[in-house]
Short mmCIF file of C-alpha atoms and ligand atoms in Angstrom, two decimals:
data_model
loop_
_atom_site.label_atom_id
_atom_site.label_comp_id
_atom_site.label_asym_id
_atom_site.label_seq_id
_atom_site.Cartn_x
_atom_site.Cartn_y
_atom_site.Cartn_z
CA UNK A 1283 97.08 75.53 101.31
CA UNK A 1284 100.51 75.02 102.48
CA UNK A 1285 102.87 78.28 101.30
CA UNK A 1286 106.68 77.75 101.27
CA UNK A 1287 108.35 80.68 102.80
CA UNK A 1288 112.21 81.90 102.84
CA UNK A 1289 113.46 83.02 105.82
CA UNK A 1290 117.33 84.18 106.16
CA UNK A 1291 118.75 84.44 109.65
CA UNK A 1292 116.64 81.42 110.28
CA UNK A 1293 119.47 79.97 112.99
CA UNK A 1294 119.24 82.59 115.47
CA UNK A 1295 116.80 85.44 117.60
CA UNK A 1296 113.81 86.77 114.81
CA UNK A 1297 114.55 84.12 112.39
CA UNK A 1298 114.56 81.24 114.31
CA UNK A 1299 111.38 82.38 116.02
CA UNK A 1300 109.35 83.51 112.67
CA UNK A 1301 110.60 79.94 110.89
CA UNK A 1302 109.53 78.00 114.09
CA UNK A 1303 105.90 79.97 114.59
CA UNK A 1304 105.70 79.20 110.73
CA UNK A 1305 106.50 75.30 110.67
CA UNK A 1306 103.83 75.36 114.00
CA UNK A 1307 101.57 76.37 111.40
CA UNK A 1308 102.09 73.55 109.36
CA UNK A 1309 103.85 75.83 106.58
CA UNK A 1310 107.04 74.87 104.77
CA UNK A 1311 110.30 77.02 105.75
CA UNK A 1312 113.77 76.92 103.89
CA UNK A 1313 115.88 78.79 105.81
CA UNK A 1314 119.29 80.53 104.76
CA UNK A 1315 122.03 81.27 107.21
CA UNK A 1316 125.62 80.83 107.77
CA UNK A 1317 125.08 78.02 109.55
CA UNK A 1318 122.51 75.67 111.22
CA UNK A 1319 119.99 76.34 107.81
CA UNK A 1320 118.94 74.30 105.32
CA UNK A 1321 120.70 76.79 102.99
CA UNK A 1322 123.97 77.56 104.45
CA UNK A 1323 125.53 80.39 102.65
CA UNK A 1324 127.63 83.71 103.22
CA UNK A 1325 125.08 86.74 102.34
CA UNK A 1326 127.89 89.42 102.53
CA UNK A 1327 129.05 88.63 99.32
CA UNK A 1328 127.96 88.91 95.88
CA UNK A 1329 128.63 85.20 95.41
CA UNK A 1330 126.91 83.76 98.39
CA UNK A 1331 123.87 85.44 97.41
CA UNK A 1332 123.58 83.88 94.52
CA UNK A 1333 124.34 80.82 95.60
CA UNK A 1334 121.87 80.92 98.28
CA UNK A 1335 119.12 82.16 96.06
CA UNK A 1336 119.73 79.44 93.55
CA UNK A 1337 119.57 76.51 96.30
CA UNK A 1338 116.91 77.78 98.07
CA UNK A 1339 114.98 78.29 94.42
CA UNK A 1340 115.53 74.31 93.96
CA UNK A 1341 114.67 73.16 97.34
CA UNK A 1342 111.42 75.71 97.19
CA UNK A 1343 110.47 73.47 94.11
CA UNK A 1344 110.67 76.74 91.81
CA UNK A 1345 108.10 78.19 93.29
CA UNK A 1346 108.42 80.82 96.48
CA UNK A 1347 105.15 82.24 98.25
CA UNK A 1348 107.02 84.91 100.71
CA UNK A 1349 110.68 85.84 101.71
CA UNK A 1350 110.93 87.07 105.13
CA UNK A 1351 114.74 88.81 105.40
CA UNK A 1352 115.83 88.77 108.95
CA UNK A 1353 119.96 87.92 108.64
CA UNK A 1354 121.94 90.91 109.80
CA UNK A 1355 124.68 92.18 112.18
CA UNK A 1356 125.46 95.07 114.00
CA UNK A 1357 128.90 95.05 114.72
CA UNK A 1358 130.75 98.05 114.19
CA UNK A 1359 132.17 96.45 110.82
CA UNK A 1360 132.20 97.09 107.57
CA UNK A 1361 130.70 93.77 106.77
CA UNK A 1362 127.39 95.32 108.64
CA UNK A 1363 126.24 97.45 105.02
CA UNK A 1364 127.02 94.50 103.07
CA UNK A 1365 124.64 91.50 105.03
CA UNK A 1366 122.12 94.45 106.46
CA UNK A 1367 121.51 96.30 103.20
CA UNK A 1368 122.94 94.17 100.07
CA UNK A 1369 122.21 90.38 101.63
CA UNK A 1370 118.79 91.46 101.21
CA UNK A 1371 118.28 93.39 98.28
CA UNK A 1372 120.75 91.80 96.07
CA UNK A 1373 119.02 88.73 97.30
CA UNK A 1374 115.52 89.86 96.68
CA UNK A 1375 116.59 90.74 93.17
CA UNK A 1376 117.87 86.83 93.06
CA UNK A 1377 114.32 85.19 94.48
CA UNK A 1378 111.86 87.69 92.54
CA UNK A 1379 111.53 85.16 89.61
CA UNK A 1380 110.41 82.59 92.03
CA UNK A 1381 108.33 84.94 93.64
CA UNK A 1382 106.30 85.82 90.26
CA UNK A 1383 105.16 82.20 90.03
CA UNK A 1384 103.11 82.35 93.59
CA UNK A 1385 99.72 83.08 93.70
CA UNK A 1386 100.04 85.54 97.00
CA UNK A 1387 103.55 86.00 96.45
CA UNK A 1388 104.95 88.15 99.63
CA UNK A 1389 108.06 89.78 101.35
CA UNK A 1390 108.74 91.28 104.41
CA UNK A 1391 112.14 92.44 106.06
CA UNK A 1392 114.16 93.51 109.32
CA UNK A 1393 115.10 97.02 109.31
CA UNK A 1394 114.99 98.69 112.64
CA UNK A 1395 114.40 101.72 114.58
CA UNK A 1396 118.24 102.72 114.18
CA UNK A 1397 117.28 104.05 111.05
CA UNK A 1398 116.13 107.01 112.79
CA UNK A 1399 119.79 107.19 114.36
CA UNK A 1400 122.72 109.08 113.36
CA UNK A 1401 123.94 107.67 110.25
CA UNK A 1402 125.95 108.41 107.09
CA UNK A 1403 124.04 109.67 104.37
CA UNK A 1404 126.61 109.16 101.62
CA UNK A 1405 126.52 105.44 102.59
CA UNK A 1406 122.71 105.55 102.20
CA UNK A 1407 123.28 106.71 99.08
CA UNK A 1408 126.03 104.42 97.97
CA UNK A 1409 124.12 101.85 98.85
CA UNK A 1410 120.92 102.60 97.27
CA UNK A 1411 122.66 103.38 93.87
CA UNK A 1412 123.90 99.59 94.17
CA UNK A 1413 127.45 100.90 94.41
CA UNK A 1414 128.43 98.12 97.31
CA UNK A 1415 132.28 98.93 96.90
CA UNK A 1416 131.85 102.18 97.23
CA UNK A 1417 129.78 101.88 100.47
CA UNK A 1418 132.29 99.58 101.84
CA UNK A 1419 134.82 101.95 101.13
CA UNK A 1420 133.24 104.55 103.18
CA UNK A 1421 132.07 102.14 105.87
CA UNK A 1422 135.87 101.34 105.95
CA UNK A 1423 136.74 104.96 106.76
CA UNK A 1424 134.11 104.85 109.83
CA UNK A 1425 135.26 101.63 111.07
CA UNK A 1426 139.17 102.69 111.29
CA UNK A 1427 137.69 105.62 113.53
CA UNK A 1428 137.04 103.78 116.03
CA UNK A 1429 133.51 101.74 117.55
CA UNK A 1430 131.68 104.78 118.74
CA UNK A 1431 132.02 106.16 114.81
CA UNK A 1432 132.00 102.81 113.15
CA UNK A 1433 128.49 102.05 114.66
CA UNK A 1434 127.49 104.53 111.99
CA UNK A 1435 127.32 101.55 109.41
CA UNK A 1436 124.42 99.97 111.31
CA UNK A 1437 122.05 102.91 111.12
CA UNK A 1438 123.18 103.78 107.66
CA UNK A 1439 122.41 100.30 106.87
CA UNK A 1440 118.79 100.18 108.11
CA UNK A 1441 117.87 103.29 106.83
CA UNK A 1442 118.86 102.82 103.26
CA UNK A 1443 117.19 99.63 103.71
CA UNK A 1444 113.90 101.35 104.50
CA UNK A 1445 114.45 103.53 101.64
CA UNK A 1446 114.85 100.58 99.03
CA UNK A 1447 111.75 99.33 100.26
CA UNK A 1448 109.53 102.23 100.29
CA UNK A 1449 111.36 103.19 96.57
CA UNK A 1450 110.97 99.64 95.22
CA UNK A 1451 107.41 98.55 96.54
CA UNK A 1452 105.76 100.75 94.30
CA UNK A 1453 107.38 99.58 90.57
CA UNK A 1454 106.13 97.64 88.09
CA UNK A 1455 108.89 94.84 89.27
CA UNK A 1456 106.99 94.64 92.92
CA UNK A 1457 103.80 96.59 93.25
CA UNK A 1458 103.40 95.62 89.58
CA UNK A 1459 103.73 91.66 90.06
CA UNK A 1460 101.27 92.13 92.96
CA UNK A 1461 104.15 91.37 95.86
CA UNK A 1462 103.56 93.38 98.89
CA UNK A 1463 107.23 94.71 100.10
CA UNK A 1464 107.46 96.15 103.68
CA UNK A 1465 109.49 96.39 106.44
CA UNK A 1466 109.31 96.12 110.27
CA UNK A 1467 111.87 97.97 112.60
CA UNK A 1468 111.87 96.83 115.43
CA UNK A 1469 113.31 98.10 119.20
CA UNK A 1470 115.18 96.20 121.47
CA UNK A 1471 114.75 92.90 121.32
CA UNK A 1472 116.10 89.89 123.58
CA UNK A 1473 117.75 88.09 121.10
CA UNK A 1474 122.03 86.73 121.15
CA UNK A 1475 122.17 90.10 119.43
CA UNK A 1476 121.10 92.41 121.94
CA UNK A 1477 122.17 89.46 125.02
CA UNK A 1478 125.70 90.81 126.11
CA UNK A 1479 124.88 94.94 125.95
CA UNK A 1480 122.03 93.87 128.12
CA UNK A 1481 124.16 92.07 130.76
CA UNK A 1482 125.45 94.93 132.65
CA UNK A 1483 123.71 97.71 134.40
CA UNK A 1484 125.67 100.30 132.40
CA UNK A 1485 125.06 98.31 129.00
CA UNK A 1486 121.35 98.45 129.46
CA UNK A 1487 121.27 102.44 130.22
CA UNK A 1488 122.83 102.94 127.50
CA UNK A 1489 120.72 101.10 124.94
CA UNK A 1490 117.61 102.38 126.74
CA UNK A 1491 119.00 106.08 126.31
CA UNK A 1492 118.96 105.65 122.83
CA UNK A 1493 115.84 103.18 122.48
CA UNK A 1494 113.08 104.25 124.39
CA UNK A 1495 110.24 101.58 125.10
CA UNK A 1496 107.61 103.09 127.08
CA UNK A 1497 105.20 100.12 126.16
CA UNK A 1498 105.96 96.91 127.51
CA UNK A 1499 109.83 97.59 126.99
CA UNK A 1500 112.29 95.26 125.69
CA UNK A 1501 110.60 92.71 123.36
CA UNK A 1502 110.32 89.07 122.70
CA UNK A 1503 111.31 87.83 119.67
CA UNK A 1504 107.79 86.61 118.89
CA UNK A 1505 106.41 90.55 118.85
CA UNK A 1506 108.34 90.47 115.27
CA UNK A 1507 108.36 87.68 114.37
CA UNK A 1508 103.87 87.72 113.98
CA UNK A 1509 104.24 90.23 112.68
CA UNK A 1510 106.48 89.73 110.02
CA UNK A 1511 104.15 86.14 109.47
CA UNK A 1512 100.90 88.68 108.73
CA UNK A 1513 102.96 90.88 106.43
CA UNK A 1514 103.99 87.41 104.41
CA UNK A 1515 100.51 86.63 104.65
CA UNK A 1516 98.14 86.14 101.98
CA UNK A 1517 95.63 88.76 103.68
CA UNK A 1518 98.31 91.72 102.97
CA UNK A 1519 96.54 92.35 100.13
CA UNK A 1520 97.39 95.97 99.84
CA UNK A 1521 99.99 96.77 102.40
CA UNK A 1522 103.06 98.90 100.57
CA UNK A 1523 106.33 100.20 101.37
CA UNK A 1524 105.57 100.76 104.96
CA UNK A 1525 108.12 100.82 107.50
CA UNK A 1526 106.05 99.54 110.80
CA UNK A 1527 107.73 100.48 113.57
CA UNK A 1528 107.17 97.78 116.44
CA UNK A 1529 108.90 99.43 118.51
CA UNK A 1530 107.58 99.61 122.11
CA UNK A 1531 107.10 103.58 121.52
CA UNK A 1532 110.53 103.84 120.44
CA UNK A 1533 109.66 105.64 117.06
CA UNK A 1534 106.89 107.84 118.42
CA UNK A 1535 109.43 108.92 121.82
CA UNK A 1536 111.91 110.28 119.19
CA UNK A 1537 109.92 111.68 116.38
CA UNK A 1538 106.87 112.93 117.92
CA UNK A 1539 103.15 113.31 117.23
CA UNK A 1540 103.69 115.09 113.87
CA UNK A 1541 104.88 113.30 110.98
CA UNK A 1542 102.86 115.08 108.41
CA UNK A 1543 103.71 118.52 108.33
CA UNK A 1544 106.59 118.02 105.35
CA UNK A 1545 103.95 118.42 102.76
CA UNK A 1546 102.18 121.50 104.28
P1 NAD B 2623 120.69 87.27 115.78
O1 NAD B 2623 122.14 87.57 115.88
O2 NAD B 2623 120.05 86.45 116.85
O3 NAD B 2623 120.35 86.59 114.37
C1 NAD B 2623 120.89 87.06 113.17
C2 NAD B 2623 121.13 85.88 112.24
O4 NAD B 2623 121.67 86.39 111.00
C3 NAD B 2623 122.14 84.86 112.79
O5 NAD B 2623 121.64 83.55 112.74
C4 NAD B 2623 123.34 85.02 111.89
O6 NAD B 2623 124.10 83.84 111.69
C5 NAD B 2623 122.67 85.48 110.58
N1 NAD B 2623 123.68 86.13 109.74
C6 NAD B 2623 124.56 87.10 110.11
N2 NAD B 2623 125.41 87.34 109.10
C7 NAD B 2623 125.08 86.53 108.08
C8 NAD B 2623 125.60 86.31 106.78
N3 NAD B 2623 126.69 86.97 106.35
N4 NAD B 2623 125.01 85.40 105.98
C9 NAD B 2623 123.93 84.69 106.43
N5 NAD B 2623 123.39 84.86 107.65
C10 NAD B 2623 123.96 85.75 108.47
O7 NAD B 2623 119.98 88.69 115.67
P2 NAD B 2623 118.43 89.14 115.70
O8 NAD B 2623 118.28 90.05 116.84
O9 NAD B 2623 117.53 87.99 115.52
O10 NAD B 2623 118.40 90.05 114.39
C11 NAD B 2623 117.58 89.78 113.27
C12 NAD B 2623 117.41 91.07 112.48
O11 NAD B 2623 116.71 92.01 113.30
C13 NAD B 2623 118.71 91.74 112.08
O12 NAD B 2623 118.58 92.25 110.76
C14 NAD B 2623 118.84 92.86 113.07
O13 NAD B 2623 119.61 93.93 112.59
C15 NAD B 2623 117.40 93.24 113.27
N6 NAD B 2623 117.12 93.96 114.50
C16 NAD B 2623 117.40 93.41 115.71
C17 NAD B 2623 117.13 94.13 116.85
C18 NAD B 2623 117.40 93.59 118.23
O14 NAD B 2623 117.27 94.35 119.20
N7 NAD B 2623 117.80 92.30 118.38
C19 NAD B 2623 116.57 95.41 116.77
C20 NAD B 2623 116.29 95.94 115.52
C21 NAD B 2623 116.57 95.21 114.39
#
């Protein structure tokens, strides 16, 4: 049976990829994205959330079988915490009544293997109180320090990101109405994000200094993209609040064999 999937950031790199892989399959996509979407709308603010969550709510029917999240930035900007962490949860929160109505209702989103970078932990925490101006405020005070200081929003961003995800998946409101909720981070990966660090010899040392891929190394959009399509699937039937790093070996290179030993 045909499911009718969400899918913001649906004009560009992941999104465009996982909403044309998904219309190969003969599903039905509405996609959300500045521009270029069937839903164009501005997911860094409270109001263009809504907005989008109500339109794409109509032209879903009422009914939504899986949201895949994939909109984001990474500039150096305080704008970064509010598309990367609030255009998706405040968004969820929107589409989780049309969710309810599916019978294999799923959601998957983009964090990314940043959230294992430096990053502020009183943003993280802003941010997963719900306290948006508070985060912008101190994403503000990173920003004005410079680029090198404000990139500190995009890993803050992706890790509270995971966090909401592995804290939400579990309640009644998503492990309770039977939605899956994970995430994937992924590494690098060639999309018009990544395209101009990547164009000079001195841009790609320095991402691969930070990100490294010892498996296959910098990936095609399509690596997340399937996967994101089998977390939104109706066979993740018990998949919960993971944070699947797809990574080329990024994860494992920086974190090591042994992530167990906290509970010994
Ligand atoms: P991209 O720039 O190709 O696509 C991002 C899309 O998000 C664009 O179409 C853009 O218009 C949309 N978007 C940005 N701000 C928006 C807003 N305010 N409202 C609505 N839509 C908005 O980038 P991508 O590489 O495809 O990134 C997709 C996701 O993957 C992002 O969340 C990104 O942080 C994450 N990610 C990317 C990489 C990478 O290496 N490219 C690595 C890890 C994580």
């Amino acid at each position: 049976m045909t499911r009718t999937y969400v899918v913001t950031g649906s004009a560009s790199g992941i999104g465009a990829t996982t909403a044309a892989l998904l219309r190969d399959r003969g599903e039905r996509v509405v996609g959300i994205d500045l521009r270029g979407a069937e839903v164009e709308a501005d997911l860094s603010t409270p109001d263009g959330r809504r907005d989008a969550a109500v339109r794409a709510t109509e032209l879903a029917g009422g009914t939504i079988d899986a949201v895949i999240a994939c909109a984001g930035i990474s500039a150096p900007i305080p704008a970064t915490i509010s598309v990367n962490f609030f255009g998706v949860t405040e968004l969820l929160d929107h589409l989780r009544p049309a969710l309810v109505g599916s019978p294999a209702p799923r959601v998957a989103v983009v964090s990314s293997m940043a959230s294992l970078q430096p990053h502020s932990g009183e943003m993280v925490e802003a941010a997963l109180r719900g306290d948006e101006t508070e985060a912008l405020r101190i994403a503000e005070e990173l920003t004005a320090q410079g680029p090198e200081v404000g990139y500190l929003v995009y890993p803050s961003s992706k890790r509270a990101l995971a966090r909401w995800v592995r804290r939400q998946s579990i309640t009644p409101e998503w492990a309770g109405a039977g939605i899956p909720l994970n995430a994937v981070a992924p590494g690098t990966v060639l999309t018009p994000m990544t395209a101009g660090l990547l164009e000079t010899p001195e841009g790609r040392a320095m991402v691969d200094a930070a990100v490294p891929m010892p498996l296959n190394g910098h990936q095609p959009p399509e690596s997340i993209a399937n996967l994101l399509i089998w977390l939104t699937g109706v066979e993740n039937t018990h998949m919960a609040g993971q944070v699947i790093y797809d990574d080329g070996g990024a994860d494992v290179s920086l974190r090591g064999d042994d992530i167990w030993s906290w509970n010994d």
